[in-house]
Coordinates of C-alpha atoms and ligand atoms in Angstrom, one line a residue:
X26 CA 158.8 113.5 62.0
X27 CA 158.2 116.0 64.9
X28 CA 154.3 118.1 64.0
X29 CA 153.8 121.1 65.9
X30 CA 150.5 119.8 66.6
X31 CA 149.3 117.0 69.2
X32 CA 145.9 116.0 66.8
X33 CA 144.7 117.2 63.4
X34 CA 141.7 116.6 62.1
X35 CA 141.7 116.1 58.2
X36 CA 139.1 116.4 55.2
X37 CA 136.3 117.4 57.3
X38 CA 133.8 120.1 55.9
X39 CA 134.5 122.6 58.9
X40 CA 131.2 124.4 59.9
X41 CA 130.9 127.4 62.5
X42 CA 127.9 129.6 63.1
X43 CA 128.4 131.7 60.0
X44 CA 130.4 129.3 57.4
X45 CA 130.9 125.9 55.9
X46 CA 134.4 125.6 54.3
X47 CA 136.8 122.7 54.1
X48 CA 139.7 122.5 56.4
X49 CA 142.4 120.6 58.1
X50 CA 142.3 121.3 61.8
X51 CA 145.4 121.6 63.8
X52 CA 145.2 121.3 67.9
X53 CA 148.2 122.1 69.8
X54 CA 147.8 121.7 74.4
X55 CA 143.9 121.1 73.8
X56 CA 143.3 124.1 72.1
X57 CA 142.8 124.5 68.1
X58 CA 146.0 125.7 66.4
X59 CA 145.6 126.4 62.9
X60 CA 143.1 126.1 60.0
X61 CA 144.3 125.5 56.9
X62 CA 142.7 124.7 53.4
X63 CA 144.7 121.1 53.5
X64 CA 147.9 120.2 55.6
X65 CA 151.2 118.9 54.0
X66 CA 153.0 115.4 55.2
X67 CA 155.4 117.9 57.1
X68 CA 152.9 119.5 59.1
X69 CA 150.7 116.5 59.9
X70 CA 154.1 114.9 60.9
X71 CA 153.8 111.8 64.1
X72 CA 150.3 113.9 65.0
X73 CA 147.8 112.0 65.9
X74 CA 145.4 111.8 62.7
X75 CA 141.3 112.0 63.0
X76 CA 140.0 111.6 59.2
X77 CA 136.7 113.4 58.9
X78 CA 136.7 111.6 55.2
X79 CA 134.4 114.6 54.2
X80 CA 132.0 114.5 57.3
X81 CA 130.9 117.6 58.8
X82 CA 133.1 119.1 61.5
X83 CA 131.2 121.2 64.3
X84 CA 132.7 123.0 67.5
X85 CA 131.0 120.5 70.4
X86 CA 127.3 121.1 71.9
X87 CA 126.9 123.2 74.6
X88 CA 123.9 122.4 76.3
X89 CA 122.8 125.1 79.0
X90 CA 120.3 123.2 80.5
X91 CA 120.9 119.9 81.9
X92 CA 119.8 118.7 85.5
X93 CA 122.2 116.3 87.7
X94 CA 122.4 115.4 91.3
X95 CA 119.2 117.3 91.3
X96 CA 116.1 115.3 93.2
X97 CA 112.7 117.4 93.6
X98 CA 109.7 115.3 95.8
X99 CA 107.1 115.4 94.5
X100 CA 104.2 113.8 96.8
X101 CA 103.4 113.5 100.5
X102 CA 105.3 110.4 100.9
X103 CA 109.1 112.1 100.1
X104 CA 109.2 109.2 97.4
X105 CA 109.4 111.4 94.2
X106 CA 112.1 112.4 92.0
X107 CA 115.1 111.4 92.6
X108 CA 117.1 112.5 89.8
X109 CA 118.5 109.6 88.0
X110 CA 122.1 111.3 86.5
X111 CA 124.6 112.6 88.6
X112 CA 127.7 114.2 87.0
X113 CA 129.5 110.6 85.8
X114 CA 126.7 109.7 84.1
X115 CA 125.3 112.5 82.4
X116 CA 128.1 114.2 81.5
X117 CA 128.8 110.4 80.1
X118 CA 125.7 110.6 78.1
X119 CA 126.5 113.6 77.0
X120 CA 129.9 113.3 75.2
X121 CA 128.5 110.6 73.3
X122 CA 126.0 112.2 72.0
X123 CA 128.5 114.6 70.5
X124 CA 128.3 117.3 73.9
X125 CA 131.0 118.8 75.1
X126 CA 129.7 121.3 77.9
X127 CA 127.2 121.5 80.2
X128 CA 125.3 123.9 82.6
X129 CA 123.6 122.3 85.2
X130 CA 121.0 123.8 87.9
X131 CA 122.7 124.7 91.9
X132 CA 119.1 124.8 93.2
X133 CA 118.0 126.8 96.3
X134 CA 115.4 125.0 98.4
X135 CA 113.1 126.9 100.8
X136 CA 114.9 124.9 103.7
X137 CA 116.5 127.6 106.3
X138 CA 119.8 126.0 105.6
X139 CA 119.6 126.5 101.9
X140 CA 119.1 130.5 102.8
X141 CA 122.8 131.0 101.5
X142 CA 123.1 130.4 97.5
X143 CA 126.8 130.5 98.3
X144 CA 126.4 127.4 100.1
X145 CA 124.1 125.6 98.0
X146 CA 126.8 126.4 95.4
X147 CA 129.1 124.9 97.3
X148 CA 127.3 121.4 98.0
X149 CA 126.4 121.2 94.4
X150 CA 130.2 121.6 93.4
X151 CA 131.2 118.7 96.0
X152 CA 128.6 116.1 94.3
X153 CA 130.0 117.3 90.9
X154 CA 133.9 116.5 92.1
X155 CA 132.4 113.3 93.4
X156 CA 131.7 111.7 90.8
X157 CA 133.7 113.8 88.6
X158 CA 132.6 114.5 84.9
X159 CA 133.7 113.5 81.1
X160 CA 133.4 117.0 80.5
X161 CA 133.9 120.4 81.5
X162 CA 130.5 122.3 83.2
X163 CA 129.2 125.2 84.8
X164 CA 126.5 125.7 87.1
X165 CA 123.3 128.2 87.0
X166 CA 121.9 129.1 90.1
X167 CA 117.9 128.6 90.8
X168 CA 116.7 131.0 93.2
X169 CA 114.1 130.3 95.1
X170 CA 113.5 132.8 98.2
X171 CA 113.9 136.7 97.5
X172 CA 116.6 137.5 100.8
X173 CA 117.0 141.0 100.0
X174 CA 120.2 140.6 102.5
X175 CA 121.4 137.6 101.0
X176 CA 121.0 138.6 97.0
X177 CA 123.1 141.9 98.0
X178 CA 126.1 140.2 99.7
X179 CA 126.5 136.6 97.9
X180 CA 125.2 137.8 94.2
X181 CA 128.2 139.4 93.4
X182 CA 130.7 136.4 95.4
X183 CA 128.7 134.3 93.1
X184 CA 129.9 136.2 90.1
X185 CA 133.5 136.7 91.2
X186 CA 134.0 133.7 92.5
X187 CA 132.4 131.1 90.9
X188 CA 131.9 132.8 87.8
X189 CA 128.0 132.1 87.5
X190 CA 126.2 134.6 86.0
X191 CA 123.0 133.3 85.8
X192 CA 120.1 132.3 87.6
X193 CA 116.8 130.6 86.8
X194 CA 113.2 131.6 88.5
X195 CA 110.0 129.7 88.4
X196 CA 106.5 130.7 88.0
X197 CA 105.4 127.6 88.7
X198 CA 105.8 125.1 91.3
X199 CA 104.6 125.6 95.1
X200 CA 108.0 125.2 96.3
X201 CA 109.5 127.3 94.2
X202 CA 107.1 129.6 92.4
X203 CA 108.4 133.5 93.3
X204 CA 104.9 136.0 93.4
X205 CA 105.7 138.7 90.9
X206 CA 106.9 141.5 93.6
X207 CA 109.5 138.6 94.1
X208 CA 110.3 138.2 90.8
X209 CA 111.3 141.7 90.4
X210 CA 113.2 141.7 93.5
X211 CA 115.7 139.1 92.3
X212 CA 115.3 140.3 88.6
X213 CA 116.5 143.8 89.7
X214 CA 119.4 142.4 92.1
X215 CA 120.7 139.8 88.8
X216 CA 120.5 143.0 86.6
X217 CA 122.9 144.8 89.1
X218 CA 125.3 142.3 88.9
X219 CA 125.0 141.1 85.4
X220 CA 123.0 138.0 85.5
X221 CA 121.0 137.0 83.2
X222 CA 117.9 135.9 84.7
X223 CA 116.2 132.7 83.0
X224 CA 112.4 132.2 83.4
X225 CA 110.3 129.0 83.9
X226 CA 107.2 130.6 82.6
X227 CA 104.2 128.5 83.4
X228 CA 101.6 130.1 85.1
X229 CA 100.9 128.4 88.5
X230 CA 97.8 129.7 89.6
X231 CA 96.4 128.6 86.4
X232 CA 97.9 124.6 86.7
X233 CA 96.7 124.2 90.6
X234 CA 92.7 125.2 89.3
X235 CA 92.7 123.1 86.1
X236 CA 94.1 120.6 88.1
X237 CA 92.1 120.4 91.1
X238 CA 89.1 120.2 88.2
X239 CA 90.5 117.5 86.6
X240 CA 91.0 115.6 89.8
X241 CA 87.6 116.2 90.7
X242 CA 86.2 114.0 87.4
X243 CA 88.9 111.3 88.1
X244 CA 91.0 112.3 85.7
X245 CA 94.4 111.4 87.0
X246 CA 96.5 109.4 84.1
X247 CA 99.5 110.7 83.2
X248 CA 97.9 111.9 79.8
X249 CA 95.7 114.5 81.5
X250 CA 99.0 116.2 82.7
X251 CA 98.8 117.6 79.2
X252 CA 95.3 118.6 79.8
X253 CA 96.2 120.8 83.3
X254 CA 99.4 123.0 81.0
X255 CA 97.3 123.9 77.6
X256 CA 99.0 126.8 75.7
X257 CA 97.7 129.9 77.6
X258 CA 99.3 128.9 80.6
X259 CA 102.8 129.5 79.4
X260 CA 101.7 132.5 76.9
X261 CA 100.3 134.0 80.2
X262 CA 103.2 133.7 81.8
X263 CA 105.4 134.7 79.3
X264 CA 104.1 137.7 78.7
X265 CA 103.9 138.8 82.5
X266 CA 107.7 138.5 82.9
X267 CA 108.2 140.2 79.8
X268 CA 106.2 143.4 81.1
X269 CA 107.7 142.7 84.9
X270 CA 111.3 142.2 82.6
X271 CA 110.1 145.5 80.7
X272 CA 109.3 147.9 83.6
X273 CA 113.1 147.4 85.0
X274 CA 114.5 146.8 81.6
X275 CA 116.4 143.7 82.5
X276 CA 117.3 141.2 79.9
X277 CA 115.4 138.0 80.2
X278 CA 115.5 134.0 78.8
X279 CA 112.6 131.3 78.8
X280 CA 113.6 128.4 78.8
X281 CA 111.6 125.4 77.1
X282 CA 109.3 127.5 74.8
X283 CA 106.7 124.3 73.9
X284 CA 104.0 126.0 72.0
X285 CA 103.6 128.1 68.8
X286 CA 101.3 130.8 71.4
X287 CA 104.3 131.8 73.6
X288 CA 106.8 132.4 70.7
X289 CA 104.7 134.6 68.8
X290 CA 104.3 136.4 72.6
X291 CA 108.5 136.4 72.5
X292 CA 108.6 137.3 69.3
X293 CA 106.8 140.5 69.5
X294 CA 108.6 141.2 72.4
X295 CA 111.6 141.1 70.2
X296 CA 110.4 143.0 67.4
X297 CA 109.7 146.2 69.5
X298 CA 113.7 145.3 70.7
X299 CA 113.5 144.0 74.0
X300 CA 116.5 142.0 75.2
X301 CA 114.1 138.6 75.2
X302 CA 116.0 135.6 74.3
X303 CA 114.3 132.0 74.3
X304 CA 115.5 128.6 74.5
X305 CA 113.6 125.3 72.6
X306 CA 114.2 121.7 73.1
X307 CA 114.1 118.7 71.2
X308 CA 110.6 117.0 72.8
X309 CA 108.5 120.0 71.3
X310 CA 109.9 119.4 67.8
X311 CA 109.6 115.5 68.1
X312 CA 106.7 114.5 70.9
X313 CA 103.2 115.2 70.6
X314 CA 100.1 113.9 73.0
X315 CA 100.3 110.8 70.9
X316 CA 103.4 110.0 72.0
X317 CA 101.7 110.9 75.8
X318 CA 99.2 108.2 74.4
X319 CA 102.2 106.3 73.5
X320 CA 102.1 103.0 75.8
X321 CA 100.2 100.7 75.6
X322 CA 95.9 102.1 77.4
X323 CA 95.3 105.7 77.7
X324 CA 95.3 104.8 81.6
X325 CA 98.1 103.8 81.4
X326 CA 100.6 105.0 83.8
X327 CA 103.6 103.8 81.5
X328 CA 102.5 107.0 79.8
X329 CA 104.2 109.0 82.9
X330 CA 107.5 108.5 81.0
X331 CA 106.6 111.0 78.5
X332 CA 105.7 113.8 81.2
X333 CA 107.8 117.2 81.1
X334 CA 106.8 120.6 81.8
X335 CA 105.1 122.5 79.4
X336 CA 104.0 119.3 77.7
X337 CA 104.2 118.7 74.2
X338 CA 101.6 120.0 71.6
X339 CA 98.4 118.2 71.1
X340 CA 100.4 117.2 67.1
X341 CA 102.7 118.4 65.0
X342 CA 100.4 121.8 64.0
X343 CA 103.2 123.5 66.7
X344 CA 106.5 122.2 65.4
X345 CA 106.0 124.8 62.4
X346 CA 106.1 127.4 64.3
X347 CA 109.0 125.9 66.5
X348 CA 111.2 125.7 63.3
X349 CA 110.4 128.6 62.0
X350 CA 111.4 130.3 64.9
X351 CA 114.8 128.3 64.9
X352 CA 115.3 129.3 61.5
X353 CA 114.0 133.0 62.4
X354 CA 116.1 133.7 65.3
X355 CA 112.9 133.4 67.6
X356 CA 115.3 131.2 69.4
X357 CA 118.2 131.6 70.5
X358 CA 119.3 128.5 71.9
X359 CA 118.1 124.9 71.7
X360 CA 119.0 122.8 75.0
X361 CA 118.1 119.5 75.8
X362 CA 116.2 120.2 79.5
X363 CA 117.5 116.8 80.4
X364 CA 115.8 115.8 83.2
X365 CA 116.3 112.3 84.4
X366 CA 113.6 110.0 86.5
X367 CA 114.0 105.9 85.8
X368 CA 110.5 104.7 85.3
X369 CA 110.9 101.4 87.0
X370 CA 111.6 102.9 90.8
X371 CA 109.6 104.0 93.3
X372 CA 112.0 107.2 93.4
X373 CA 111.4 107.6 89.7
X374 CA 107.8 108.1 87.7
X375 CA 106.6 105.2 89.8
X376 CA 106.3 108.1 92.3
X377 CA 103.2 109.1 91.1
X378 CA 101.5 106.0 91.3
X379 CA 102.9 104.8 95.1
X380 CA 102.5 108.5 96.2
X381 CA 98.7 107.8 95.7
X382 CA 97.1 106.2 98.3
X383 CA 93.6 106.1 97.6
X384 CA 94.3 103.7 94.7
X385 CA 96.5 101.0 96.1
X386 CA 94.5 97.7 97.1
X387 CA 98.2 97.1 99.1
X388 CA 99.9 98.9 101.8
X389 CA 103.2 97.9 100.3
X390 CA 104.5 96.4 96.8
X391 CA 106.4 93.7 97.6
X392 CA 106.4 91.3 95.6
X393 CA 104.8 92.6 93.0
X394 CA 106.9 94.2 90.6
X395 CA 106.4 97.5 89.7
X396 CA 105.4 97.8 85.8
X397 CA 102.7 95.0 87.0
X398 CA 101.2 97.5 89.7
X399 CA 101.3 99.8 87.0
X400 CA 99.0 97.7 84.7
X401 CA 96.1 97.8 87.6
X402 CA 97.0 101.6 89.0
X403 CA 96.6 104.9 87.2
X404 CA 98.4 107.2 89.8
X405 CA 98.1 110.5 89.3
X406 CA 100.1 113.1 87.0
X407 CA 100.1 115.5 89.5
X408 CA 102.9 113.3 91.6
X409 CA 104.8 112.3 88.6
X410 CA 108.3 114.0 89.0
X411 CA 108.4 115.7 85.9
X412 CA 110.7 115.7 82.8
X413 CA 112.8 113.5 80.4
X414 CA 116.1 112.8 79.5
X415 CA 117.9 113.8 76.3
X416 CA 121.2 115.4 76.7
X417 CA 122.7 112.8 74.8
X418 CA 119.7 112.7 71.4
X419 CA 119.9 116.7 71.5
X420 CA 122.3 117.1 68.5
X421 CA 121.6 114.0 66.6
X422 CA 117.9 114.7 66.9
X423 CA 118.0 118.3 65.2
X424 CA 120.5 117.0 62.9
X425 CA 118.2 114.8 61.5
X426 CA 114.9 116.2 61.7
X427 CA 116.4 119.9 60.6
X428 CA 119.5 119.7 59.1
X429 CA 119.2 116.4 57.1
X430 CA 115.6 117.5 56.5
X431 CA 116.7 120.9 55.4
X432 CA 114.7 122.8 57.6
X433 CA 117.6 124.6 58.9
X434 CA 121.4 125.3 57.6
X435 CA 123.8 123.4 59.3
X436 CA 125.2 126.9 60.3
X437 CA 122.0 127.9 62.0
X438 CA 122.3 123.9 63.8
X439 CA 125.5 125.2 65.0
X440 CA 124.3 128.7 66.3
X441 CA 121.5 127.2 68.1
X442 CA 123.6 124.3 69.7
X443 CA 126.9 125.7 71.0
X444 CA 127.6 129.0 69.6
X445 CA 124.7 131.1 71.0
X446 CA 124.8 129.3 74.1
X447 CA 128.2 129.9 74.6
X448 CA 127.8 133.1 74.1
X449 CA 124.7 134.5 76.5
X450 CA 126.5 132.5 78.8
X451 CA 129.3 134.2 78.3
X452 CA 131.6 131.0 77.5
X453 CA 132.6 132.5 73.9
X454 CA 134.9 131.6 72.4
X455 CA 136.3 129.4 74.6
X456 CA 133.4 126.8 74.2
X457 CA 131.4 127.2 70.5
X458 CA 133.6 128.3 68.4
X459 CA 137.0 126.8 65.9
X460 CA 138.8 129.5 66.2
X461 CA 142.5 129.4 67.0
X462 CA 142.8 129.4 70.8
X463 CA 139.4 127.9 71.1
X464 CA 139.0 125.0 73.4
X465 CA 139.7 122.0 70.6
X466 CA 136.0 121.0 71.6
X467 CA 134.5 119.4 68.3
X468 CA 132.1 117.2 67.2
X469 CA 132.6 115.3 63.8
X470 CA 129.8 113.6 62.0
X471 CA 129.1 110.7 59.6
X472 CA 130.3 111.6 55.6
X473 CA 126.7 111.7 53.6
X474 CA 125.8 107.6 53.7
X475 CA 128.5 106.8 56.1
X476 CA 126.2 105.8 59.0
X477 CA 123.2 103.2 58.0
X478 CA 119.9 105.2 59.0
X479 CA 119.2 103.0 62.3
X480 CA 116.0 102.9 65.2
X481 CA 117.3 103.9 68.5
X482 CA 116.6 102.0 71.7
X483 CA 117.4 102.5 74.7
X484 CA 120.6 100.0 75.3
X485 CA 122.2 102.5 72.8
X486 CA 122.4 105.4 75.3
X487 CA 125.3 106.3 78.2
X488 CA 122.5 107.6 80.5
X489 CA 120.8 106.0 83.6
X490 CA 117.8 106.1 82.7
X491 CA 115.5 103.1 81.7
X492 CA 114.2 104.6 78.9
X493 CA 114.1 107.0 76.1
X494 CA 111.2 108.5 74.8
X495 CA 112.9 108.2 71.3
X496 CA 113.1 104.8 71.1
X497 CA 112.0 103.6 67.7
X498 CA 113.1 106.6 66.0
X499 CA 115.2 106.9 63.1
X500 CA 118.1 108.7 63.3
X501 CA 120.1 109.2 60.1
X502 CA 123.5 110.5 61.5
X503 CA 125.1 110.3 65.0
X504 CA 128.4 112.0 66.0
X505 CA 131.7 109.7 64.9
X506 CA 134.1 111.3 66.8
X507 CA 133.8 113.8 69.9
X508 CA 136.7 115.6 70.9
X509 CA 137.1 117.5 74.3
X510 CA 139.9 119.8 74.4
X511 CA 141.8 118.3 71.7
X512 CA 141.2 114.4 73.3
X513 CA 139.4 111.6 71.2
X514 CA 136.4 110.6 73.9
X515 CA 133.8 109.5 71.7
X516 CA 135.0 107.6 68.6
X517 CA 133.0 105.4 66.1
X518 CA 130.7 104.5 69.2
X519 CA 133.0 103.8 71.7
X520 CA 133.3 106.1 74.9
X521 CA 137.3 106.6 75.0
X522 CA 137.2 109.8 78.0
X523 CA 137.1 109.1 81.6
X524 CA 135.0 111.1 84.4
X525 CA 138.5 112.9 85.0
X526 CA 138.9 114.8 82.1
X527 CA 136.1 117.4 82.4
X528 CA 137.0 121.4 84.2
X529 CA 134.9 123.5 86.0
X530 CA 133.9 126.6 84.0
X531 CA 133.8 130.2 85.3
X532 CA 131.5 132.0 82.9
X533 CA 131.5 135.7 82.1
X534 CA 128.4 138.0 81.5
X535 CA 125.7 137.6 78.4
X536 CA 127.7 138.5 75.4
X537 CA 124.6 138.7 73.2
X538 CA 124.2 142.6 73.9
X539 CA 121.1 143.9 75.6
X540 CA 118.8 144.7 72.7
X541 CA 117.9 148.4 71.6
X542 CA 117.7 150.8 73.9
X543 CA 114.7 152.0 71.7
X544 CA 112.8 153.8 75.2
X545 CA 114.2 157.2 76.3
X546 CA 114.6 157.9 79.5
X547 CA 111.2 157.9 80.6
X548 CA 110.0 159.3 83.9
X549 CA 107.6 156.8 84.0
X550 CA 110.1 153.9 84.1
X551 CA 111.1 152.7 87.2
X552 CA 114.6 152.1 85.6
X553 CA 115.2 156.0 85.7
X554 CA 114.8 156.2 90.0
X555 CA 114.6 153.2 91.3
X556 CA 118.6 153.2 91.8
X557 CA 118.3 156.8 93.2
Ligands
LIG16 C1 110.6 113.0 66.3 O1 112.2 112.8 65.0 C2 111.8 111.4 64.5 C3 113.3 111.2 64.2 O2 113.6 111.6 63.3 C4 111.3 111.2 63.0 O3 111.4 110.0 62.7 C5 109.4 111.5 63.9 O4 108.9 111.3 63.0 C6 109.2 112.5 64.5 N1 108.3 112.9 65.9 C7 107.5 113.5 65.5 C8 106.1 113.7 66.4 O5 107.7 114.6 65.1
LIG17 C1 109.3 133.9 63.3 O1 109.1 133.2 64.2 C2 107.7 133.4 64.9 C3 107.4 131.9 65.4 O2 108.5 131.3 66.5 C4 106.9 133.7 64.4 O3 106.2 134.6 65.2 C5 107.1 135.0 63.4 O4 106.6 135.6 62.6 C6 108.4 134.6 62.4 N1 108.8 136.3 62.0 C7 109.4 135.8 60.9 C8 109.6 137.5 60.5 O5 109.3 135.5 60.1

């Protein structure tokens, strides 16, 4: 019997950002068509059936912070920082963990040929098309210079032609850090084009000073990375960025907030009605300094596997505050900050040691395996590419530690991992929703007791990285099915999609609003005269 649907999802508990209820879902032409308490055999007809067996059915994950094809030189020899995942392997890993949309970063550099943001985006787009993507993808733009002519002529084209409506700015890293006056320039230009400004908030000068002090004391091992970035480094920068944004009445979003100190500063700004948004990531809820010391001895280079910025807190005390922030709305989105470098690779984490010439006995490491070398050499944390992989583990970690453990509701989970990122980055309700007309991007979890809790190993994962920071951790659930635009692309541990499935997404502006315009036009604020 012909069905009006191509595929039906039956017997699921449908969870959205607002509701939980038992519904069957009918999908037609890659879109959600009908939700009904239960379909009749006539409704189902010859449609493909996915039986959720009482498991939770949610909009597919939207991961708004993913680094792919983004190399980063970290040392004098130019070895470091080859991004381990391209669009094919990164999106493959994402879909196997229940994520159906990723937003990656097209990155400007200070090379003259990178002056044009449009050229940067074209080149990045070509890299995505080269391999294809398993799931739909979009781009943010990283801006590292304030060329006024470029901002003026190119930002409108980025929005119109490419649908790029968010930019990321850095307050640290020598080759990317913008000074305050430059931050203001770019933020104002972004605001005038309805582009959302994302901020990496760390005080670059404090980090340089602290790293020099550590270095002068011979404290070079990977673990000392954490000491080079105490919470005040993040807190100071967050506070400064808020003041700058308030000056020009610009909304901002803080990426990867890692400490309660920073969360409290952000919360205070939100309480004043400012349009300040924040993101946190699995590493801040699941790793501590203990993990930075986890492999072998505290001075072993293998701990470089855990280096990311900002670093996770010393112990789990900050995690309670971060969970509270997830629960109470301080955090708008929960993203992975997937920033993959291999460990056993001269262009990965090992670069932190190979770049560190003086600690080497030999000029070349031919004939010695890198891990062997790493046991006798400490290298320097300063030269280690920053970042850890996590696009596949993002949803299962928060599901286990947040939903199963009862810290957040299933609806909050959907809001943070799918609906809010879709709204914040202008993709809603095509993404992040299960409304009639939305793309049929769906993640279905195992029903309670349907999956025996298991310990994760890197072999379970589908990225192109040779380790996971979550090795050995126990997971209570995992996506059982992932559907991307109505197609089953992951089922019971098997990948069924292809890298030709994903399409580029043009995005609209931030849909989460501009906060309370509580300041009457005050003659002292710049916003009253700067555009006159
Ligand atoms: C991180 O999550 C895992 C898996 O749920 C859990 O077992 C572990 O205790 C967590 N670690 C920390 C430091 O919170
Ligand atoms: C919400 O959480 C933040 C921490 O992220 C905290 O600073 C704030 O006090 C909390 N607010 C309420 C009303 O619970």
